[in-house]
GROMACS .gro file of C-alpha atoms in nm:
model
  376
    1MET     CA    1   0.016  -0.017  -0.014
    2THR     CA    2   0.131   0.345  -0.086
    3ILE     CA    3   0.093   0.640   0.164
    4MET     CA    4   0.052   0.962  -0.002
    5ARG     CA    5   0.180   1.271   0.198
    6VAL     CA    6  -0.019   1.551   0.191
    7PRO     CA    7   0.169   1.883   0.224
    8SER     CA    8   0.069   2.068   0.534
    9THR     CA    9  -0.157   2.416   0.493
   10ALA     CA   10  -0.116   2.483   0.869
   11MET     CA   11   0.013   2.849   0.946
   12PRO     CA   12   0.335   2.847   1.141
   13ILE     CA   13   0.301   2.823   1.490
   14GLU     CA   14   0.378   3.146   1.654
   15PRO     CA   15   0.591   3.199   1.977
   16PRO     CA   16   0.388   3.215   2.293
   17PHE     CA   17   0.330   3.590   2.425
   18LEU     CA   18   0.555   3.711   2.646
   19PRO     CA   19   0.477   4.016   2.874
   20ASP     CA   20   0.838   4.131   2.965
   21GLU     CA   21   0.901   4.155   2.552
   22VAL     CA   22   0.636   4.445   2.550
   23VAL     CA   23   0.769   4.782   2.450
   24PHE     CA   24   0.613   5.114   2.547
   25GLY     CA   25   0.662   5.439   2.391
   26VAL     CA   26   0.472   5.734   2.548
   27GLU     CA   27   0.441   6.110   2.438
   28CYS     CA   28   0.425   6.329   2.780
   29GLU     CA   29   0.232   6.671   2.754
   30PHE     CA   30   0.304   6.947   2.993
   31THR     CA   31   0.160   7.320   2.988
   32ASP     CA   32   0.160   7.645   3.200
   33PRO     CA   33  -0.108   7.560   3.455
   34ILE     CA   34  -0.200   7.923   3.484
   35LYS     CA   35  -0.199   8.043   3.084
   36ALA     CA   36  -0.302   7.675   2.954
   37ASN     CA   37  -0.003   7.762   2.667
   38VAL     CA   38   0.351   7.760   2.629
   39GLY     CA   39   0.613   7.991   2.444
   40TRP     CA   40   0.780   7.927   2.116
   41GLY     CA   41   1.068   7.910   2.339
   42ILE     CA   42   0.991   7.637   2.586
   43THR     CA   43   1.209   7.354   2.421
   44ALA     CA   44   1.525   7.535   2.456
   45ARG     CA   45   1.408   7.624   2.837
   46TYR     CA   46   1.327   7.262   2.910
   47ARG     CA   47   1.660   7.139   2.730
   48ALA     CA   48   1.851   7.375   2.957
   49ALA     CA   49   1.675   7.265   3.301
   50VAL     CA   50   1.770   6.901   3.207
   51ALA     CA   51   2.140   7.027   3.147
   52ARG     CA   52   2.151   7.217   3.507
   53ARG     CA   53   2.002   6.890   3.667
   54CYS     CA   54   2.278   6.650   3.457
   55ALA     CA   55   2.559   6.921   3.583
   56SER     CA   56   2.436   6.900   3.932
   57ASP     CA   57   2.443   6.539   3.974
   58ARG     CA   58   2.803   6.349   3.901
   59GLY     CA   59   2.613   6.026   3.869
   60LEU     CA   60   2.468   6.174   3.547
   61GLU     CA   61   2.623   6.185   3.205
   62CYS     CA   62   2.398   6.345   2.910
   63SER     CA   63   2.438   6.414   2.583
   64PHE     CA   64   2.252   6.667   2.331
   65ASP     CA   65   2.181   6.638   1.953
   66ARG     CA   66   1.914   6.843   1.758
   67ARG     CA   67   1.650   6.673   1.861
   68SER     CA   68   1.684   6.458   2.156
   69VAL     CA   69   1.867   6.429   2.528
   70GLU     CA   70   2.033   6.077   2.640
   71VAL     CA   71   2.086   6.069   2.985
   72TRP     CA   72   2.272   5.790   3.153
   73SER     CA   73   2.319   5.750   3.564
   74ARG     CA   74   2.609   5.525   3.708
   75GLN     CA   75   2.442   5.462   4.042
   76PRO     CA   76   2.154   5.322   4.008
   77PRO     CA   77   2.208   5.243   3.626
   78GLY     CA   78   1.961   5.383   3.377
   79ARG     CA   79   1.947   5.519   3.078
   80VAL     CA   80   1.665   5.733   2.872
   81ARG     CA   81   1.674   5.946   2.602
   82LEU     CA   82   1.390   6.223   2.545
   83PHE     CA   83   1.250   6.406   2.237
   84PRO     CA   84   1.132   6.756   2.367
   85HIS     CA   85   0.915   6.955   2.115
   86ARG     CA   86   0.662   7.227   2.132
   87ASP     CA   87   0.317   7.096   2.040
   88HIS     CA   88  -0.035   7.295   2.038
   89CYS     CA   89  -0.027   7.473   2.392
   90VAL     CA   90   0.221   7.232   2.540
   91LEU     CA   91   0.572   7.086   2.562
   92GLU     CA   92   0.589   6.719   2.442
   93ILE     CA   93   0.821   6.486   2.580
   94ALA     CA   94   0.844   6.165   2.382
   95ILE     CA   95   1.039   5.904   2.596
   96ASP     CA   96   1.222   5.660   2.356
   97PRO     CA   97   1.029   5.307   2.409
   98LEU     CA   98   1.129   5.118   2.678
   99THR     CA   99   1.051   4.747   2.838
  100ILE     CA  100   0.851   4.749   3.212
  101GLN     CA  101   1.176   4.643   3.325
  102GLN     CA  102   1.406   4.895   3.169
  103GLY     CA  103   1.138   5.176   3.281
  104GLU     CA  104   1.174   5.044   3.637
  105ALA     CA  105   1.548   5.084   3.609
  106SER     CA  106   1.530   5.418   3.486
  107ARG     CA  107   1.251   5.533   3.705
  108HIS     CA  108   1.463   5.804   3.898
  109LEU     CA  109   1.574   5.926   3.544
  110LEU     CA  110   1.216   5.967   3.431
  111ASP     CA  111   1.131   6.191   3.739
  112SER     CA  112   1.387   6.394   3.726
  113LEU     CA  113   1.403   6.477   3.374
  114VAL     CA  114   1.066   6.450   3.259
  115TRP     CA  115   0.855   6.549   3.549
  116ALA     CA  116   1.088   6.739   3.776
  117ALA     CA  117   1.254   6.930   3.464
  118ALA     CA  118   0.914   7.033   3.348
  119GLY     CA  119   0.852   7.164   3.671
  120ASP     CA  120   1.165   7.358   3.668
  121VAL     CA  121   1.040   7.578   3.377
  122GLY     CA  122   0.683   7.629   3.501
  123LEU     CA  123   0.492   7.354   3.371
  124ALA     CA  124   0.247   7.058   3.466
  125ALA     CA  125   0.068   6.773   3.358
  126GLY     CA  126  -0.194   6.952   3.186
  127THR     CA  127  -0.493   7.163   3.284
  128ASP     CA  128  -0.860   7.113   3.271
  129GLU     CA  129  -0.861   7.291   2.933
  130VAL     CA  130  -0.580   7.164   2.761
  131ASN     CA  131  -0.514   6.802   2.666
  132ARG     CA  132  -0.776   6.684   2.960
  133TRP     CA  133  -0.454   6.515   3.151
  134SER     CA  134  -0.375   6.339   2.827
  135ALA     CA  135  -0.068   6.114   2.703
  136HIS     CA  136  -0.040   5.885   2.400
  137LEU     CA  137   0.094   5.574   2.526
  138SER     CA  138   0.218   5.341   2.237
  139PHE     CA  139   0.290   4.950   2.281
  140SER     CA  140   0.417   4.686   2.069
  141TRP     CA  141   0.606   4.323   2.083
  142PRO     CA  142   0.781   4.124   1.822
  143GLN     CA  143   0.518   3.909   1.718
  144LEU     CA  144   0.299   4.232   1.612
  145ARG     CA  145   0.618   4.412   1.452
  146ALA     CA  146   0.680   4.108   1.206
  147GLY     CA  147   0.267   4.092   1.116
  148GLY     CA  148   0.168   3.814   1.384
  149ASP     CA  149  -0.081   3.767   1.648
  150ALA     CA  150  -0.381   3.888   1.444
  151GLY     CA  151  -0.586   3.757   1.711
  152LEU     CA  152  -0.418   3.883   1.999
  153LEU     CA  153  -0.460   4.245   1.835
  154LEU     CA  154  -0.806   4.181   1.789
  155ARG     CA  155  -0.886   4.014   2.110
  156TYR     CA  156  -0.747   4.329   2.272
  157LEU     CA  157  -0.877   4.585   2.087
  158VAL     CA  158  -1.254   4.435   2.135
  159ASP     CA  159  -1.139   4.340   2.495
  160PHE     CA  160  -1.083   4.699   2.565
  161ASN     CA  161  -1.412   4.817   2.372
  162ASN     CA  162  -1.609   4.571   2.576
  163HIS     CA  163  -1.520   4.774   2.867
  164PRO     CA  164  -1.594   5.167   2.767
  165ALA     CA  165  -1.535   5.281   3.140
  166LEU     CA  166  -1.182   5.216   3.061
  167ALA     CA  167  -1.162   5.530   2.819
  168MET     CA  168  -1.459   5.743   3.022
  169GLY     CA  169  -1.263   5.794   3.349
  170ALA     CA  170  -1.060   5.510   3.429
  171MET     CA  171  -0.750   5.486   3.236
  172GLY     CA  172  -0.828   5.753   3.004
  173GLY     CA  173  -1.114   6.030   2.992
  174ASP     CA  174  -1.021   6.236   2.663
  175ILE     CA  175  -1.366   6.165   2.514
  176ARG     CA  176  -1.314   6.379   2.172
  177ASN     CA  177  -0.965   6.265   2.126
  178ALA     CA  178  -0.975   5.908   2.234
  179PRO     CA  179  -1.335   5.770   2.245
  180PRO     CA  180  -1.463   5.402   2.284
  181LEU     CA  181  -1.698   5.251   2.009
  182ALA     CA  182  -1.977   5.193   2.249
  183ILE     CA  183  -2.054   5.554   2.247
  184PHE     CA  184  -2.087   5.561   1.839
  185SER     CA  185  -2.363   5.441   1.647
  186ASP     CA  186  -2.497   5.106   1.577
  187ARG     CA  187  -2.295   5.108   1.242
  188ALA     CA  188  -1.992   5.114   1.392
  189GLN     CA  189  -2.094   4.832   1.631
  190GLN     CA  190  -2.210   4.611   1.372
  191ALA     CA  191  -1.888   4.690   1.149
  192LEU     CA  192  -1.690   4.554   1.446
  193GLN     CA  193  -1.904   4.229   1.491
  194ALA     CA  194  -1.869   4.148   1.122
  195VAL     CA  195  -1.504   4.188   1.161
  196VAL     CA  196  -1.489   3.956   1.482
  197ALA     CA  197  -1.724   3.694   1.317
  198ASP     CA  198  -1.487   3.662   0.985
  199TYR     CA  199  -1.207   3.635   1.248
  200ASN     CA  200  -1.379   3.347   1.421
  201ARG     CA  201  -1.465   3.153   1.090
  202ALA     CA  202  -1.086   3.179   0.957
  203PRO     CA  203  -0.844   3.280   1.194
  204GLU     CA  204  -0.554   3.185   0.963
  205CYS     CA  205  -0.651   3.384   0.680
  206GLU     CA  206  -0.569   3.732   0.797
  207ASP     CA  207  -0.193   3.882   0.963
  208ALA     CA  208  -0.230   4.162   1.191
  209PHE     CA  209  -0.153   4.403   0.934
  210ALA     CA  210  -0.484   4.296   0.736
  211VAL     CA  211  -0.705   4.281   1.053
  212ALA     CA  212  -0.581   4.656   1.164
  213ALA     CA  213  -0.627   4.775   0.798
  214ARG     CA  214  -1.004   4.625   0.789
  215ILE     CA  215  -1.093   4.800   1.119
  216ARG     CA  216  -0.925   5.143   0.992
  217ARG     CA  217  -1.144   5.120   0.668
  218GLU     CA  218  -1.472   4.983   0.810
  219VAL     CA  219  -1.496   5.033   1.175
  220TYR     CA  220  -1.352   5.370   1.259
  221GLY     CA  221  -1.574   5.563   1.034
  222GLU     CA  222  -1.667   5.841   1.287
  223ARG     CA  223  -1.528   6.062   1.500
  224PHE     CA  224  -1.596   6.282   1.840
  225GLN     CA  225  -1.324   6.512   1.809
  226PHE     CA  226  -1.356   6.869   1.961
  227GLY     CA  227  -1.727   6.809   1.961
  228LEU     CA  228  -1.743   6.770   1.575
  229ARG     CA  229  -1.843   6.465   1.371
  230GLY     CA  230  -1.679   6.340   1.075
  231ARG     CA  231  -1.490   6.048   0.923
  232ASN     CA  232  -1.145   5.979   1.071
  233ASP     CA  233  -0.964   5.676   1.196
  234HIS     CA  234  -0.713   5.810   1.401
  235TYR     CA  235  -0.907   6.001   1.693
  236ASN     CA  236  -0.971   5.663   1.903
  237ALA     CA  237  -0.953   5.504   2.226
  238LEU     CA  238  -0.722   5.254   2.052
  239ASN     CA  239  -0.542   5.348   1.733
  240LEU     CA  240  -0.435   5.101   1.484
  241CYS     CA  241  -0.284   5.345   1.225
  242HIS     CA  242   0.077   5.210   1.283
  243VAL     CA  243  -0.018   4.901   1.259
  244ASN     CA  244   0.096   4.841   0.873
  245ARG     CA  245   0.369   4.700   0.675
  246SER     CA  246   0.502   5.104   0.623
  247ALA     CA  247   0.481   5.250   0.942
  248ARG     CA  248   0.707   5.521   0.988
  249HIS     CA  249   0.853   5.671   1.317
  250LYS     CA  250   0.826   6.020   1.383
  251ARG     CA  251   1.160   6.063   1.614
  252PRO     CA  252   1.485   5.853   1.548
  253TYR     CA  253   1.390   5.607   1.806
  254GLY     CA  254   1.629   5.330   1.919
  255ILE     CA  255   1.371   5.038   1.826
  256GLU     CA  256   1.395   4.964   1.462
  257SER     CA  257   1.014   4.874   1.400
  258SER     CA  258   0.764   5.161   1.391
  259VAL     CA  259   0.460   4.910   1.443
  260ARG     CA  260   0.284   4.965   1.756
  261ILE     CA  261  -0.045   5.015   1.880
  262GLU     CA  262  -0.152   5.364   2.035
  263GLN     CA  263  -0.359   5.352   2.348
  264ARG     CA  264  -0.514   5.714   2.343
  265ALA     CA  265  -0.728   5.676   2.595
  266ALA     CA  266  -0.487   5.697   2.864
  267TYR     CA  267  -0.443   5.993   3.144
  268MET     CA  268  -0.134   6.195   3.166
  269PRO     CA  269   0.055   6.036   3.432
  270PRO     CA  270   0.202   6.269   3.726
  271SER     CA  271   0.463   6.050   3.778
  272ALA     CA  272   0.719   5.768   3.646
  273GLU     CA  273   0.519   5.529   3.909
  274HIS     CA  274   0.195   5.610   3.737
  275LEU     CA  275   0.333   5.569   3.392
  276LEU     CA  276   0.471   5.203   3.507
  277SER     CA  277   0.171   5.114   3.655
  278GLN     CA  278  -0.067   5.167   3.306
  279CYS     CA  279   0.201   4.994   3.146
  280ARG     CA  280   0.201   4.675   3.368
  281ILE     CA  281  -0.204   4.668   3.337
  282ILE     CA  282  -0.164   4.698   2.952
  283ALA     CA  283   0.102   4.394   2.967
  284GLY     CA  284  -0.083   4.183   3.214
  285ARG     CA  285  -0.411   4.216   3.022
  286LEU     CA  286  -0.240   4.125   2.703
  287GLY     CA  287  -0.093   3.820   2.871
  288TYR     CA  288  -0.436   3.717   3.019
  289LEU     CA  289  -0.590   3.784   2.681
  290SER     CA  290  -0.320   3.565   2.527
  291GLN     CA  291  -0.425   3.269   2.737
  292GLN     CA  292  -0.778   3.263   2.563
  293THR     CA  293  -0.845   3.003   2.319
  294GLY     CA  294  -1.219   3.088   2.269
  295PRO     CA  295  -1.429   3.272   1.985
  296ILE     CA  296  -1.352   3.642   2.019
  297ALA     CA  297  -1.671   3.815   2.166
  298TYR     CA  298  -1.775   4.166   2.107
  299CYS     CA  299  -2.041   4.267   2.324
  300PRO     CA  300  -2.024   4.633   2.505
  301PRO     CA  301  -2.255   4.769   2.751
  302ARG     CA  302  -2.535   4.992   2.567
  303PHE     CA  303  -2.595   5.320   2.632
  304ASP     CA  304  -2.954   5.402   2.635
  305ILE     CA  305  -2.940   5.790   2.502
  306PRO     CA  306  -2.841   5.861   2.124
  307ALA     CA  307  -2.483   5.971   2.097
  308ASP     CA  308  -2.549   6.322   1.944
  309SER     CA  309  -2.759   6.429   2.282
  310ARG     CA  310  -2.427   6.315   2.466
  311VAL     CA  311  -2.212   6.621   2.661
  312PHE     CA  312  -1.889   6.517   2.777
  313GLN     CA  313  -1.667   6.674   2.997
  314ARG     CA  314  -1.325   6.796   2.922
  315ARG     CA  315  -1.173   6.579   3.192
  316GLY     CA  316  -1.259   6.333   3.459
  317THR     CA  317  -1.552   6.077   3.472
  318GLN     CA  318  -1.779   6.195   3.189
  319GLN     CA  319  -2.142   6.330   3.213
  320GLY     CA  320  -2.385   6.079   3.294
  321MET     CA  321  -2.136   5.815   3.432
  322ASP     CA  322  -2.144   5.703   3.753
  323ALA     CA  323  -1.788   5.713   3.907
  324THR     CA  324  -1.855   5.446   4.130
  325ALA     CA  325  -1.984   5.210   3.874
  326VAL     CA  326  -1.632   5.318   3.658
  327ALA     CA  327  -1.438   5.225   3.942
  328GLU     CA  328  -1.604   4.880   4.003
  329GLY     CA  329  -1.580   4.818   3.598
  330TYR     CA  330  -1.179   4.903   3.664
  331LEU     CA  331  -1.146   4.689   3.977
  332HIS     CA  332  -1.325   4.390   3.772
  333TYR     CA  333  -1.068   4.425   3.496
  334LEU     CA  334  -0.757   4.424   3.717
  335GLU     CA  335  -0.873   4.120   3.911
  336GLU     CA  336  -0.984   3.926   3.589
  337THR     CA  337  -0.645   4.018   3.444
  338GLY     CA  338  -0.459   3.872   3.773
  339LEU     CA  339  -0.357   4.211   3.927
  340ASP     CA  340  -0.331   4.330   4.254
  341VAL     CA  341  -0.571   4.585   4.286
  342THR     CA  342  -0.410   4.762   4.582
  343LYS     CA  343  -0.100   4.797   4.394
  344HIS     CA  344  -0.231   5.016   4.139
  345VAL     CA  345  -0.563   5.184   4.258
  346PRO     CA  346  -0.334   5.444   4.408
  347PHE     CA  347  -0.184   5.533   4.056
  348LEU     CA  348  -0.584   5.603   3.930
  349VAL     CA  349  -0.519   5.953   3.790
  350ASN     CA  350  -0.909   6.065   3.782
  351PRO     CA  351  -0.944   6.144   4.140
  352GLU     CA  352  -1.335   6.091   4.132
  353VAL     CA  353  -1.257   5.720   4.018
  354ARG     CA  354  -0.956   5.664   4.231
  355ALA     CA  355  -1.156   5.819   4.561
  356ALA     CA  356  -1.475   5.603   4.426
  357ALA     CA  357  -1.228   5.286   4.396
  358GLU     CA  358  -1.066   5.293   4.769
  359TRP     CA  359  -1.425   5.367   4.887
  360VAL     CA  360  -1.523   4.988   4.730
  361LEU     CA  361  -1.195   4.849   4.838
  362ARG     CA  362  -1.260   5.017   5.235
  363THR     CA  363  -1.623   4.900   5.238
  364GLY     CA  364  -1.626   4.585   4.991
  365ALA     CA  365  -1.966   4.724   4.893
  366ARG     CA  366  -2.008   4.634   4.493
  367ARG     CA  367  -2.342   4.676   4.346
  368GLY     CA  368  -2.270   4.456   4.034
  369ARG     CA  369  -2.021   4.330   3.777
  370GLY     CA  370  -1.853   4.650   3.784
  371GLU     CA  371  -2.019   4.711   3.428
  372PRO     CA  372  -2.031   5.139   3.385
  373ARG     CA  373  -2.393   5.272   3.360
  374LEU     CA  374  -2.582   5.592   3.296
  375LEU     CA  375  -2.746   5.796   3.565
  376GLN     CA  376  -3.084   5.790   3.560
   0.00000   0.00000   0.00000
């Protein structure tokens, strides 16, 4: 009997996801807390403040070029490279991408040369009027940068939008620059449902670049930026514009690939430890989702009033949202991820949600599973 060998058509097995391999980049935004603006010379003033801090600390070595500042410390050892520039009403300081381990090793440098140096020139981490405590937190991992892990990419996007409280007061609140899909029309909901259904039927057919392109083209067809409605695939809680083969860096970063997910629904962290808390949550959630094997399901809580009638605040818990419900949703999200909530609640930037979360932990009083809901 002749045995015929049939060539395998199975996709190559991807290596397991490792949270320690996630690389994070952040664009921090600072402004004058009184004027809510910055002058054209702010970048030079900030660079001078960094130089003064380096000169006063013999344990630091720094190097300046036209666009960046690179600083090393001998004890404790650490390294950061910063790209300061003036943006609309703010000084934006981009941090060269780091792993969580590298960020922890360089935390003292970040606190001194980002937050404290910005304070040296009279700037603070946002105001009520400008950028609503916003930052732009990007992340990637080796498989994603190669176009792999399409399922994890889609699962993370769906999961984040299944928890709209994260973008409406828990992890972010810049609703006009970074809204969750749940506030948009039925068209957007149905479009994502279709993407998910197609992927569940044939998960091997599309790589991460193809999945991201379809979401940008078919799902991200609306925006709520500065109160205006119109088509845009950029201003969303999760921006996928850089998940493509032709992605480019805006700056000469140390990481070669520019493929990344941008989580725009991210409050501007008041310190390096706040930033690291945000990074640990993202890496932990990716690790949790990488272990899921069932079909992906998009099922966000429903909002019972038309999107056009909603009024959104510039920061904090959005109008019509219950801060305690947002806190419960956040706590449930962390617990499901397997994270210690007591290590992250102190670093909630939104004071209303932080106070509500502390009250829930202190009293043990929870009204439900932690899904957000509108006030009646």
